[in-house]
Amino acid sequence: WTFLAGLRQEKFNQEVKTFYYFDPGKPTSLAGLKNNDLLPTYSLTWKPNEALRGRLAFSETLSRPDARELSTVAFIDDESGYETFGNSELKTTLIKNLDHRWEYYFTSEEFLSTGVFLKQFTNPVEEIFEPGPNLRKTFANATSATNMGLELEGRIGLRRLDRLMRRF
C-alpha cells in the first residue's frame, strides 16, 4: 500500500479593465478575481504484485474565467456568430475530482488501464442567452455541475507488430 498526500497553494490576481476604443482614458468597467486557495490531493495505491495496481485518488483544482468572460466588451463568437459579452461578476470554479482505476502492466512499457471518475463543480461558468429582443450571449456561474465517466487507456509497443519497428 502507498498513501500520498499533498497541498498546493495558489495565489492569483487578475484585473480586467474595459475602456472605450476612441477614449482609452475613460474606463467603462473594472472586473477582477483575487484568490488565495489551498488545494489538497490524496491518493491510495494497492500493488498486490508487479503487474496489478489499484488506485483511488481525490484532488481539488480551479478553473478561472478568462479575460473575455470577465470583460463587458461585446465580441462576435466565432463558433455561433452571436454577439457575446462578458460578466464582471463571475467567480472562480472549484473542481473536486474522485478517480478510481485498475492498471495491469504486461511489461514495464505496456499496460491496460480502466477507471471511473466523478468531478463535482462549484460555480461553473456557462454560456447563457441574455433575455431581450436581440439574441446575445453572456456568461454566468451555475450553482453546480457534475461530470462522471469511464476511461480506458492502453499502451503497446510497436515491436509487437513488426521487429523492424522496435525503435519506435
Tab-separated table of N, CA and C in Angstrom:
chain	number	residue	atom	x	y	z
A	1	TRP	N	0.847	-1.181	0.000
A	1	TRP	CA	0.000	0.000	0.000
A	1	TRP	C	0.888	1.239	0.000
A	2	THR	N	0.463	2.251	-0.737
A	2	THR	CA	1.150	3.538	-0.736
A	2	THR	C	0.096	4.633	-0.593
A	3	PHE	N	0.334	5.529	0.355
A	3	PHE	CA	-0.562	6.666	0.546
A	3	PHE	C	0.242	7.942	0.323
A	4	LEU	N	-0.279	8.830	-0.497
A	4	LEU	CA	0.358	10.120	-0.759
A	4	LEU	C	-0.634	11.229	-0.447
A	5	ALA	N	-0.132	12.320	0.093
A	5	ALA	CA	-0.965	13.494	0.367
A	5	ALA	C	-0.167	14.734	0.005
A	6	GLY	N	-0.867	15.718	-0.498
A	6	GLY	CA	-0.199	16.956	-0.858
A	6	GLY	C	-1.144	18.131	-0.715
A	7	LEU	N	-0.567	19.311	-0.716
A	7	LEU	CA	-1.336	20.542	-0.595
A	7	LEU	C	-0.668	21.588	-1.481
A	8	ARG	N	-1.453	22.169	-2.381
A	8	ARG	CA	-0.937	23.189	-3.285
A	8	ARG	C	-1.599	24.518	-2.948
A	9	GLN	N	-0.802	25.555	-2.827
A	9	GLN	CA	-1.348	26.886	-2.596
A	9	GLN	C	-1.263	27.672	-3.899
A	10	GLU	N	-2.360	28.316	-4.262
A	10	GLU	CA	-2.392	29.169	-5.451
A	10	GLU	C	-2.834	30.565	-5.046
A	11	LYS	N	-1.979	31.531	-5.323
A	11	LYS	CA	-2.333	32.937	-5.163
A	11	LYS	C	-2.519	33.490	-6.569
A	12	PHE	N	-3.634	34.156	-6.787
A	12	PHE	CA	-3.979	34.598	-8.126
A	12	PHE	C	-4.625	35.963	-8.054
A	13	ASN	N	-4.210	36.844	-8.948
A	13	ASN	CA	-4.804	38.173	-9.034
A	13	ASN	C	-4.942	38.527	-10.514
A	14	GLN	N	-6.167	38.740	-10.967
A	14	GLN	CA	-6.440	39.102	-12.357
A	14	GLN	C	-7.310	40.350	-12.364
A	15	GLU	N	-6.942	41.294	-13.215
A	15	GLU	CA	-7.716	42.521	-13.338
A	15	GLU	C	-8.000	42.771	-14.817
A	16	VAL	N	-9.249	43.034	-15.130
A	16	VAL	CA	-9.659	43.333	-16.494
A	16	VAL	C	-10.288	44.718	-16.489
A	17	LYS	N	-9.681	45.621	-17.243
A	17	LYS	CA	-10.188	46.984	-17.329
A	17	LYS	C	-10.699	47.202	-18.751
A	18	THR	N	-11.972	47.501	-18.880
A	18	THR	CA	-12.590	47.753	-20.172
A	18	THR	C	-12.645	49.261	-20.401
A	19	PHE	N	-12.342	49.683	-21.638
A	19	PHE	CA	-12.346	51.114	-21.936
A	19	PHE	C	-12.930	51.344	-23.326
A	20	TYR	N	-13.298	52.612	-23.599
A	20	TYR	CA	-13.780	52.999	-24.920
A	20	TYR	C	-12.602	53.039	-25.888
A	21	TYR	N	-12.783	52.494	-27.084
A	21	TYR	CA	-11.698	52.423	-28.067
A	21	TYR	C	-11.153	53.807	-28.417
A	22	PHE	N	-12.037	54.795	-28.596
A	22	PHE	CA	-11.603	56.121	-29.002
A	22	PHE	C	-11.284	57.038	-27.828
A	23	ASP	N	-11.488	56.559	-26.610
A	23	ASP	CA	-11.160	57.333	-25.421
A	23	ASP	C	-10.637	56.380	-24.349
A	24	PRO	N	-9.403	55.864	-24.533
A	24	PRO	CA	-8.887	54.864	-23.603
A	24	PRO	C	-8.702	55.361	-22.177
A	25	GLY	N	-8.689	56.647	-21.964
A	25	GLY	CA	-8.555	57.181	-20.617
A	25	GLY	C	-9.850	57.108	-19.824
A	26	LYS	N	-10.931	56.739	-20.468
A	26	LYS	CA	-12.240	56.693	-19.822
A	26	LYS	C	-12.670	55.225	-19.664
A	27	PRO	N	-12.349	54.613	-18.528
A	27	PRO	CA	-12.740	53.211	-18.338
A	27	PRO	C	-14.253	53.063	-18.187
A	28	THR	N	-14.781	51.979	-18.729
A	28	THR	CA	-16.212	51.723	-18.613
A	28	THR	C	-16.515	50.725	-17.502
A	29	SER	N	-15.598	49.797	-17.253
A	29	SER	CA	-15.830	48.860	-16.159
A	29	SER	C	-14.508	48.238	-15.727
A	30	LEU	N	-14.532	47.732	-14.542
A	30	LEU	CA	-13.361	47.084	-13.980
A	30	LEU	C	-13.825	45.771	-13.367
A	31	ALA	N	-13.163	44.692	-13.720
A	31	ALA	CA	-13.509	43.384	-13.172
A	31	ALA	C	-12.224	42.694	-12.756
A	32	GLY	N	-12.364	41.747	-11.882
A	32	GLY	CA	-11.174	41.017	-11.490
A	32	GLY	C	-11.457	39.919	-10.497
A	33	LEU	N	-10.461	39.089	-10.347
A	33	LEU	CA	-10.511	37.999	-9.386
A	33	LEU	C	-9.249	38.029	-8.549
A	34	LYS	N	-9.410	37.770	-7.287
A	34	LYS	CA	-8.268	37.676	-6.391
A	34	LYS	C	-8.526	36.484	-5.491
A	35	ASN	N	-7.681	35.476	-5.595
A	35	ASN	CA	-7.869	34.255	-4.819
A	35	ASN	C	-6.580	33.849	-4.133
A	36	ASN	N	-6.736	33.216	-3.001
A	36	ASN	CA	-5.644	32.553	-2.302
A	36	ASN	C	-6.219	31.227	-1.821
A	37	ASP	N	-5.927	30.155	-2.553
A	37	ASP	CA	-6.576	28.871	-2.308
A	37	ASP	C	-5.570	27.798	-1.905
A	38	LEU	N	-6.008	26.933	-1.005
A	38	LEU	CA	-5.261	25.729	-0.640
A	38	LEU	C	-6.006	24.543	-1.234
A	39	LEU	N	-5.314	23.772	-2.071
A	39	LEU	CA	-5.948	22.687	-2.813
A	39	LEU	C	-5.294	21.355	-2.442
A	40	PRO	N	-6.046	20.462	-1.798
A	40	PRO	CA	-5.469	19.189	-1.360
A	40	PRO	C	-5.500	18.120	-2.460
A	41	THR	N	-4.656	17.129	-2.294
A	41	THR	CA	-4.673	15.942	-3.134
A	41	THR	C	-4.277	14.739	-2.284
A	42	TYR	N	-4.966	13.618	-2.514
A	42	TYR	CA	-4.704	12.378	-1.787
A	42	TYR	C	-4.768	11.226	-2.779
A	43	SER	N	-3.913	10.240	-2.586
A	43	SER	CA	-4.020	9.037	-3.409
A	43	SER	C	-3.606	7.820	-2.594
A	44	LEU	N	-4.282	6.719	-2.870
A	44	LEU	CA	-4.016	5.445	-2.217
A	44	LEU	C	-3.816	4.417	-3.319
A	45	THR	N	-2.681	3.726	-3.279
A	45	THR	CA	-2.363	2.727	-4.305
A	45	THR	C	-2.154	1.376	-3.645
A	46	TRP	N	-2.790	0.350	-4.212
A	46	TRP	CA	-2.625	-1.027	-3.760
A	46	TRP	C	-1.909	-1.776	-4.869
A	47	LYS	N	-0.799	-2.420	-4.532
A	47	LYS	CA	0.010	-3.132	-5.509
A	47	LYS	C	0.248	-4.555	-4.996
A	48	PRO	N	-0.694	-5.494	-5.276
A	48	PRO	CA	-0.546	-6.854	-4.762
A	48	PRO	C	0.589	-7.631	-5.426
A	49	ASN	N	0.963	-7.235	-6.673
A	49	ASN	CA	2.113	-7.847	-7.348
A	49	ASN	C	2.668	-6.841	-8.349
A	50	GLU	N	3.688	-7.232	-9.098
A	50	GLU	CA	4.340	-6.303	-10.019
A	50	GLU	C	3.455	-5.903	-11.200
A	51	ALA	N	2.451	-6.704	-11.537
A	51	ALA	CA	1.649	-6.438	-12.723
A	51	ALA	C	0.364	-5.660	-12.442
A	52	LEU	N	-0.191	-5.766	-11.257
A	52	LEU	CA	-1.518	-5.211	-10.961
A	52	LEU	C	-1.431	-4.059	-9.977
A	53	ARG	N	-2.220	-3.004	-10.252
A	53	ARG	CA	-2.313	-1.863	-9.334
A	53	ARG	C	-3.746	-1.372	-9.287
A	54	GLY	N	-4.192	-1.036	-8.080
A	54	GLY	CA	-5.472	-0.373	-7.886
A	54	GLY	C	-5.205	0.999	-7.297
A	55	ARG	N	-5.861	2.009	-7.819
A	55	ARG	CA	-5.622	3.384	-7.351
A	55	ARG	C	-6.942	4.065	-7.022
A	56	LEU	N	-6.912	4.848	-5.957
A	56	LEU	CA	-8.032	5.693	-5.565
A	56	LEU	C	-7.440	7.068	-5.263
A	57	ALA	N	-7.972	8.103	-5.888
A	57	ALA	CA	-7.394	9.435	-5.722
A	57	ALA	C	-8.493	10.487	-5.591
A	58	PHE	N	-8.183	11.529	-4.820
A	58	PHE	CA	-9.046	12.698	-4.677
A	58	PHE	C	-8.174	13.930	-4.832
A	59	SER	N	-8.677	14.922	-5.564
A	59	SER	CA	-7.935	16.176	-5.693
A	59	SER	C	-8.913	17.325	-5.909
A	60	GLU	N	-8.417	18.518	-5.641
A	60	GLU	CA	-9.173	19.740	-5.915
A	60	GLU	C	-8.340	20.618	-6.831
A	61	THR	N	-9.011	21.277	-7.750
A	61	THR	CA	-8.352	22.225	-8.637
A	61	THR	C	-9.323	23.353	-8.966
A	62	LEU	N	-8.858	24.323	-9.735
A	62	LEU	CA	-9.654	25.507	-10.042
A	62	LEU	C	-9.719	25.746	-11.541
A	63	SER	N	-10.769	26.411	-11.953
A	63	SER	CA	-10.885	26.913	-13.320
A	63	SER	C	-11.352	28.354	-13.202
A	64	ARG	N	-10.583	29.241	-13.800
A	64	ARG	CA	-10.903	30.664	-13.684
A	64	ARG	C	-11.484	31.193	-14.987
A	65	PRO	N	-12.387	32.166	-14.900
A	65	PRO	CA	-12.874	32.811	-16.121
A	65	PRO	C	-11.715	33.495	-16.844
A	66	ASP	N	-11.736	33.465	-18.170
A	66	ASP	CA	-10.688	34.164	-18.903
A	66	ASP	C	-11.071	35.638	-19.086
A	67	ALA	N	-10.192	36.400	-19.705
A	67	ALA	CA	-10.403	37.846	-19.835
A	67	ALA	C	-11.669	38.165	-20.627
A	68	ARG	N	-11.951	37.398	-21.681
A	68	ARG	CA	-13.170	37.639	-22.462
A	68	ARG	C	-14.424	37.404	-21.629
A	69	GLU	N	-14.379	36.405	-20.783
A	69	GLU	CA	-15.549	36.090	-19.966
A	69	GLU	C	-15.787	37.134	-18.891
A	70	LEU	N	-14.752	37.829	-18.463
A	70	LEU	CA	-14.884	38.870	-17.434
A	70	LEU	C	-15.134	40.263	-18.010
A	71	SER	N	-14.702	40.508	-19.240
A	71	SER	CA	-14.815	41.836	-19.837
A	71	SER	C	-16.231	42.091	-20.336
A	72	THR	N	-16.685	43.321	-20.179
A	72	THR	CA	-18.027	43.684	-20.639
A	72	THR	C	-18.038	44.129	-22.100
A	73	VAL	N	-16.893	44.045	-22.781
A	73	VAL	CA	-16.820	44.409	-24.200
A	73	VAL	C	-17.481	43.318	-25.034
A	74	ALA	N	-18.355	43.707	-25.942
A	74	ALA	CA	-19.033	42.747	-26.815
A	74	ALA	C	-18.091	42.293	-27.920
A	75	PHE	N	-18.218	41.021	-28.304
A	75	PHE	CA	-17.466	40.465	-29.426
A	75	PHE	C	-18.357	39.450	-30.130
A	76	ILE	N	-18.003	39.100	-31.339
A	76	ILE	CA	-18.753	38.101	-32.091
A	76	ILE	C	-18.109	36.744	-31.839
A	77	ASP	N	-18.888	35.811	-31.330
A	77	ASP	CA	-18.410	34.459	-31.075
A	77	ASP	C	-18.143	33.764	-32.409
A	78	ASP	N	-16.920	33.275	-32.596
A	78	ASP	CA	-16.524	32.652	-33.855
A	78	ASP	C	-17.371	31.435	-34.197
A	79	GLU	N	-17.750	30.656	-33.202
A	79	GLU	CA	-18.472	29.412	-33.464
A	79	GLU	C	-19.959	29.635	-33.746
A	80	SER	N	-20.597	30.487	-32.967
A	80	SER	CA	-22.049	30.655	-33.109
A	80	SER	C	-22.449	31.853	-33.954
A	81	GLY	N	-21.573	32.862	-34.053
A	81	GLY	CA	-21.910	34.080	-34.768
A	81	GLY	C	-22.707	35.070	-33.937
A	82	TYR	N	-23.024	34.732	-32.690
A	82	TYR	CA	-23.800	35.623	-31.829
A	82	TYR	C	-22.907	36.690	-31.197
A	83	GLU	N	-23.502	37.847	-30.968
A	83	GLU	CA	-22.821	38.865	-30.185
A	83	GLU	C	-22.728	38.349	-28.753
A	84	THR	N	-21.550	38.436	-28.169
A	84	THR	CA	-21.292	37.886	-26.844
A	84	THR	C	-20.543	38.915	-26.020
A	85	PHE	N	-20.860	38.968	-24.749
A	85	PHE	CA	-20.135	39.874	-23.856
A	85	PHE	C	-19.936	39.184	-22.516
A	86	GLY	N	-18.955	39.656	-21.780
A	86	GLY	CA	-18.603	39.026	-20.513
A	86	GLY	C	-19.452	39.496	-19.348
A	87	ASN	N	-19.108	38.954	-18.195
A	87	ASN	CA	-19.817	39.247	-16.956
A	87	ASN	C	-18.754	39.513	-15.890
A	88	SER	N	-18.695	40.744	-15.418
A	88	SER	CA	-17.660	41.119	-14.447
A	88	SER	C	-17.900	40.528	-13.053
A	89	GLU	N	-19.028	39.851	-12.844
A	89	GLU	CA	-19.347	39.266	-11.538
A	89	GLU	C	-19.013	37.772	-11.444
A	90	LEU	N	-18.352	37.215	-12.454
A	90	LEU	CA	-18.059	35.773	-12.441
A	90	LEU	C	-17.121	35.402	-11.303
A	91	LYS	N	-17.279	34.177	-10.819
A	91	LYS	CA	-16.451	33.632	-9.748
A	91	LYS	C	-15.601	32.494	-10.285
A	92	THR	N	-14.566	32.151	-9.538
A	92	THR	CA	-13.716	31.008	-9.874
A	92	THR	C	-14.480	29.710	-9.628
A	93	THR	N	-14.261	28.720	-10.480
A	93	THR	CA	-14.896	27.413	-10.338
A	93	THR	C	-13.991	26.487	-9.534
A	94	LEU	N	-14.549	25.853	-8.505
A	94	LEU	CA	-13.834	24.841	-7.734
A	94	LEU	C	-14.226	23.477	-8.288
A	95	ILE	N	-13.223	22.634	-8.561
A	95	ILE	CA	-13.467	21.295	-9.107
A	95	ILE	C	-12.907	20.263	-8.145
A	96	LYS	N	-13.798	19.369	-7.677
A	96	LYS	CA	-13.392	18.244	-6.831
A	96	LYS	C	-13.433	16.990	-7.690
A	97	ASN	N	-12.331	16.256	-7.706
A	97	ASN	CA	-12.185	15.104	-8.577
A	97	ASN	C	-11.935	13.839	-7.760
A	98	LEU	N	-12.737	12.807	-8.018
A	98	LEU	CA	-12.553	11.488	-7.408
A	98	LEU	C	-12.301	10.515	-8.541
A	99	ASP	N	-11.230	9.732	-8.431
A	99	ASP	CA	-10.805	8.857	-9.520
A	99	ASP	C	-10.443	7.487	-8.953
A	100	HIS	N	-10.961	6.432	-9.587
A	100	HIS	CA	-10.612	5.067	-9.190
A	100	HIS	C	-10.233	4.299	-10.448
A	101	ARG	N	-9.074	3.627	-10.413
A	101	ARG	CA	-8.640	2.901	-11.601
A	101	ARG	C	-7.903	1.617	-11.245
A	102	TRP	N	-7.963	0.707	-12.192
A	102	TRP	CA	-7.202	-0.540	-12.129
A	102	TRP	C	-6.244	-0.552	-13.304
A	103	GLU	N	-4.993	-0.921	-13.029
A	103	GLU	CA	-3.971	-0.950	-14.078
A	103	GLU	C	-3.313	-2.323	-14.089
A	104	TYR	N	-3.101	-2.838	-15.295
A	104	TYR	CA	-2.380	-4.107	-15.447
A	104	TYR	C	-1.204	-3.856	-16.386
A	105	TYR	N	0.005	-4.164	-15.907
A	105	TYR	CA	1.234	-3.936	-16.669
A	105	TYR	C	1.725	-5.267	-17.228
A	106	PHE	N	1.684	-5.379	-18.569
A	106	PHE	CA	2.204	-6.573	-19.228
A	106	PHE	C	3.725	-6.571	-19.167
A	107	THR	N	4.322	-5.395	-19.425
A	107	THR	CA	5.753	-5.152	-19.275
A	107	THR	C	5.878	-3.770	-18.631
A	108	SER	N	7.106	-3.332	-18.427
A	108	SER	CA	7.280	-2.001	-17.827
A	108	SER	C	6.805	-0.892	-18.763
A	109	GLU	N	6.683	-1.178	-20.071
A	109	GLU	CA	6.279	-0.172	-21.044
A	109	GLU	C	4.878	-0.385	-21.600
A	110	GLU	N	4.246	-1.517	-21.307
A	110	GLU	CA	2.942	-1.832	-21.879
A	110	GLU	C	1.931	-2.079	-20.766
A	111	PHE	N	0.756	-1.481	-20.927
A	111	PHE	CA	-0.242	-1.619	-19.868
A	111	PHE	C	-1.649	-1.464	-20.432
A	112	LEU	N	-2.605	-1.834	-19.611
A	112	LEU	CA	-4.023	-1.613	-19.869
A	112	LEU	C	-4.605	-1.052	-18.578
A	113	SER	N	-5.385	0.014	-18.695
A	113	SER	CA	-5.931	0.681	-17.516
A	113	SER	C	-7.407	0.971	-17.757
A	114	THR	N	-8.210	0.777	-16.734
A	114	THR	CA	-9.621	1.156	-16.778
A	114	THR	C	-9.935	1.917	-15.494
A	115	GLY	N	-10.736	2.941	-15.632
A	115	GLY	CA	-11.031	3.755	-14.464
A	115	GLY	C	-12.385	4.430	-14.570
A	116	VAL	N	-12.869	4.862	-13.435
A	116	VAL	CA	-14.082	5.660	-13.360
A	116	VAL	C	-13.734	6.953	-12.629
A	117	PHE	N	-14.422	8.027	-12.997
A	117	PHE	CA	-14.147	9.302	-12.340
A	117	PHE	C	-15.446	10.041	-12.083
A	118	LEU	N	-15.397	10.916	-11.102
A	118	LEU	CA	-16.501	11.796	-10.747
A	118	LEU	C	-15.907	13.167	-10.482
A	119	LYS	N	-16.434	14.176	-11.168
A	119	LYS	CA	-15.998	15.558	-10.946
A	119	LYS	C	-17.210	16.374	-10.519
A	120	GLN	N	-17.053	17.108	-9.426
A	120	GLN	CA	-18.110	17.990	-8.951
A	120	GLN	C	-17.604	19.429	-9.044
A	121	PHE	N	-18.387	20.262	-9.726
A	121	PHE	CA	-18.024	21.651	-9.974
A	121	PHE	C	-18.902	22.558	-9.122
A	122	THR	N	-18.274	23.522	-8.458
A	122	THR	CA	-18.991	24.567	-7.732
A	122	THR	C	-18.757	25.873	-8.480
A	123	ASN	N	-19.808	26.570	-8.843
A	123	ASN	CA	-19.772	27.821	-9.607
A	123	ASN	C	-19.196	27.653	-11.014
A	124	PRO	N	-19.591	26.616	-11.768
A	124	PRO	CA	-19.046	26.503	-13.125
A	124	PRO	C	-19.555	27.639	-14.010
A	125	VAL	N	-18.696	28.089	-14.927
A	125	VAL	CA	-19.059	29.148	-15.866
A	125	VAL	C	-19.733	28.495	-17.068
A	126	GLU	N	-20.875	29.065	-17.463
A	126	GLU	CA	-21.568	28.560	-18.647
A	126	GLU	C	-22.066	29.728	-19.482
A	127	GLU	N	-22.260	29.461	-20.779
A	127	GLU	CA	-22.815	30.470	-21.676
A	127	GLU	C	-24.329	30.468	-21.544
A	128	ILE	N	-24.907	31.670	-21.521
A	128	ILE	CA	-26.365	31.785	-21.475
A	128	ILE	C	-26.794	32.877	-22.450
A	129	PHE	N	-28.051	32.838	-22.866
A	129	PHE	CA	-28.599	33.910	-23.692
A	129	PHE	C	-29.180	34.964	-22.774
A	130	GLU	N	-28.912	36.224	-23.111
A	130	GLU	CA	-29.446	37.347	-22.359
A	130	GLU	C	-30.910	37.534	-22.760
A	131	PRO	N	-31.809	37.704	-21.801
A	131	PRO	CA	-33.201	37.952	-22.158
A	131	PRO	C	-33.339	39.269	-22.926
A	132	GLY	N	-34.204	39.288	-23.902
A	132	GLY	CA	-34.438	40.507	-24.674
A	132	GLY	C	-34.691	40.198	-26.133
A	133	PRO	N	-34.934	41.221	-26.921
A	133	PRO	CA	-35.281	41.011	-28.335
A	133	PRO	C	-34.091	40.558	-29.184
A	134	ASN	N	-32.875	40.919	-28.786
A	134	ASN	CA	-31.691	40.522	-29.543
A	134	ASN	C	-31.088	39.264	-28.920
A	135	LEU	N	-30.698	38.343	-29.760
A	135	LEU	CA	-30.048	37.133	-29.247
A	135	LEU	C	-28.578	37.442	-28.970
A	136	ARG	N	-28.288	37.705	-27.699
A	136	ARG	CA	-26.920	37.971	-27.264
A	136	ARG	C	-26.564	36.976	-26.189
A	137	LYS	N	-25.317	36.539	-26.218
A	137	LYS	CA	-24.851	35.591	-25.210
A	137	LYS	C	-23.982	36.302	-24.188
A	138	THR	N	-23.992	35.745	-22.982
A	138	THR	CA	-23.103	36.203	-21.929
A	138	THR	C	-22.703	34.977	-21.110
A	139	PHE	N	-22.082	35.184	-19.996
A	139	PHE	CA	-21.612	34.095	-19.151
A	139	PHE	C	-22.172	34.265	-17.748
A	140	ALA	N	-22.407	33.153	-17.074
A	140	ALA	CA	-22.907	33.183	-15.700
A	140	ALA	C	-22.366	31.974	-14.965
A	141	ASN	N	-22.315	32.094	-13.643
A	141	ASN	CA	-21.954	30.948	-12.812
A	141	ASN	C	-23.208	30.150	-12.509
A	142	ALA	N	-23.199	28.870	-12.837
A	142	ALA	CA	-24.253	27.973	-12.386
A	142	ALA	C	-23.945	27.607	-10.936
A	143	THR	N	-24.915	27.070	-10.232
A	143	THR	CA	-24.680	26.683	-8.840
A	143	THR	C	-23.715	25.514	-8.761
A	144	SER	N	-23.954	24.486	-9.585
A	144	SER	CA	-23.087	23.308	-9.544
A	144	SER	C	-23.255	22.513	-10.832
A	145	ALA	N	-22.361	21.561	-11.021
A	145	ALA	CA	-22.432	20.636	-12.151
A	145	ALA	C	-21.683	19.372	-11.760
A	146	THR	N	-22.007	18.290	-12.439
A	146	THR	CA	-21.355	17.007	-12.186
A	146	THR	C	-20.970	16.385	-13.519
A	147	ASN	N	-19.806	15.778	-13.544
A	147	ASN	CA	-19.330	15.055	-14.720
A	147	ASN	C	-18.801	13.719	-14.234
A	148	MET	N	-19.243	12.646	-14.860
A	148	MET	CA	-18.735	11.331	-14.485
A	148	MET	C	-18.502	10.525	-15.745
A	149	GLY	N	-17.621	9.560	-15.642
A	149	GLY	CA	-17.342	8.790	-16.841
A	149	GLY	C	-16.433	7.610	-16.588
A	150	LEU	N	-16.148	6.939	-17.670
A	150	LEU	CA	-15.315	5.752	-17.698
A	150	LEU	C	-14.142	6.034	-18.618
A	151	GLU	N	-12.956	5.634	-18.193
A	151	GLU	CA	-11.762	5.825	-19.009
A	151	GLU	C	-11.124	4.472	-19.299
A	152	LEU	N	-10.721	4.274	-20.527
A	152	LEU	CA	-9.949	3.103	-20.923
A	152	LEU	C	-8.671	3.609	-21.570
A	153	GLU	N	-7.550	3.059	-21.163
A	153	GLU	CA	-6.273	3.512	-21.687
A	153	GLU	C	-5.361	2.308	-21.836
A	154	GLY	N	-4.559	2.319	-22.866
A	154	GLY	CA	-3.614	1.241	-23.063
A	154	GLY	C	-2.424	1.696	-23.857
A	155	ARG	N	-1.331	0.972	-23.693
A	155	ARG	CA	-0.129	1.259	-24.473
A	155	ARG	C	0.523	-0.068	-24.819
A	156	ILE	N	0.857	-0.197	-26.093
A	156	ILE	CA	1.504	-1.408	-26.566
A	156	ILE	C	2.663	-0.988	-27.471
A	157	GLY	N	3.783	-1.696	-27.372
A	157	GLY	CA	4.944	-1.386	-28.190
A	157	GLY	C	4.728	-1.808	-29.634
A	158	LEU	N	5.180	-0.990	-30.560
A	158	LEU	CA	5.025	-1.303	-31.974
A	158	LEU	C	5.858	-2.517	-32.386
A	159	ARG	N	6.856	-2.884	-31.585
A	159	ARG	CA	7.682	-4.050	-31.921
A	159	ARG	C	6.857	-5.332	-31.920
A	160	ARG	N	5.706	-5.315	-31.251
A	160	ARG	CA	4.825	-6.488	-31.288
A	160	ARG	C	4.243	-6.686	-32.695
A	161	LEU	N	4.129	-5.584	-33.459
A	161	LEU	CA	3.592	-5.674	-34.806
A	161	LEU	C	4.653	-6.139	-35.811
A	162	ASP	N	5.863	-5.625	-35.653
A	162	ASP	CA	6.937	-5.971	-36.574
A	162	ASP	C	8.269	-5.693	-35.895
A	163	ARG	N	9.227	-6.589	-36.041
A	163	ARG	CA	10.526	-6.445	-35.404
A	163	ARG	C	11.232	-5.161	-35.848
A	164	LEU	N	10.998	-4.733	-37.098
A	164	LEU	CA	11.647	-3.527	-37.625
A	164	LEU	C	11.165	-2.256	-36.935
A	165	MET	N	10.051	-2.329	-36.227
A	165	MET	CA	9.512	-1.142	-35.555
A	165	MET	C	9.912	-1.077	-34.084
A	166	ARG	N	10.873	-1.868	-33.674
A	166	ARG	CA	11.240	-1.951	-32.250
A	166	ARG	C	11.784	-0.644	-31.687
A	167	ARG	N	12.292	0.248	-32.537
A	167	ARG	CA	12.853	1.517	-32.038
A	167	ARG	C	11.794	2.619	-31.899
A	168	PHE	N	10.570	2.355	-32.360
A	168	PHE	CA	9.505	3.351	-32.272
A	168	PHE	C	8.668	3.116	-31.053
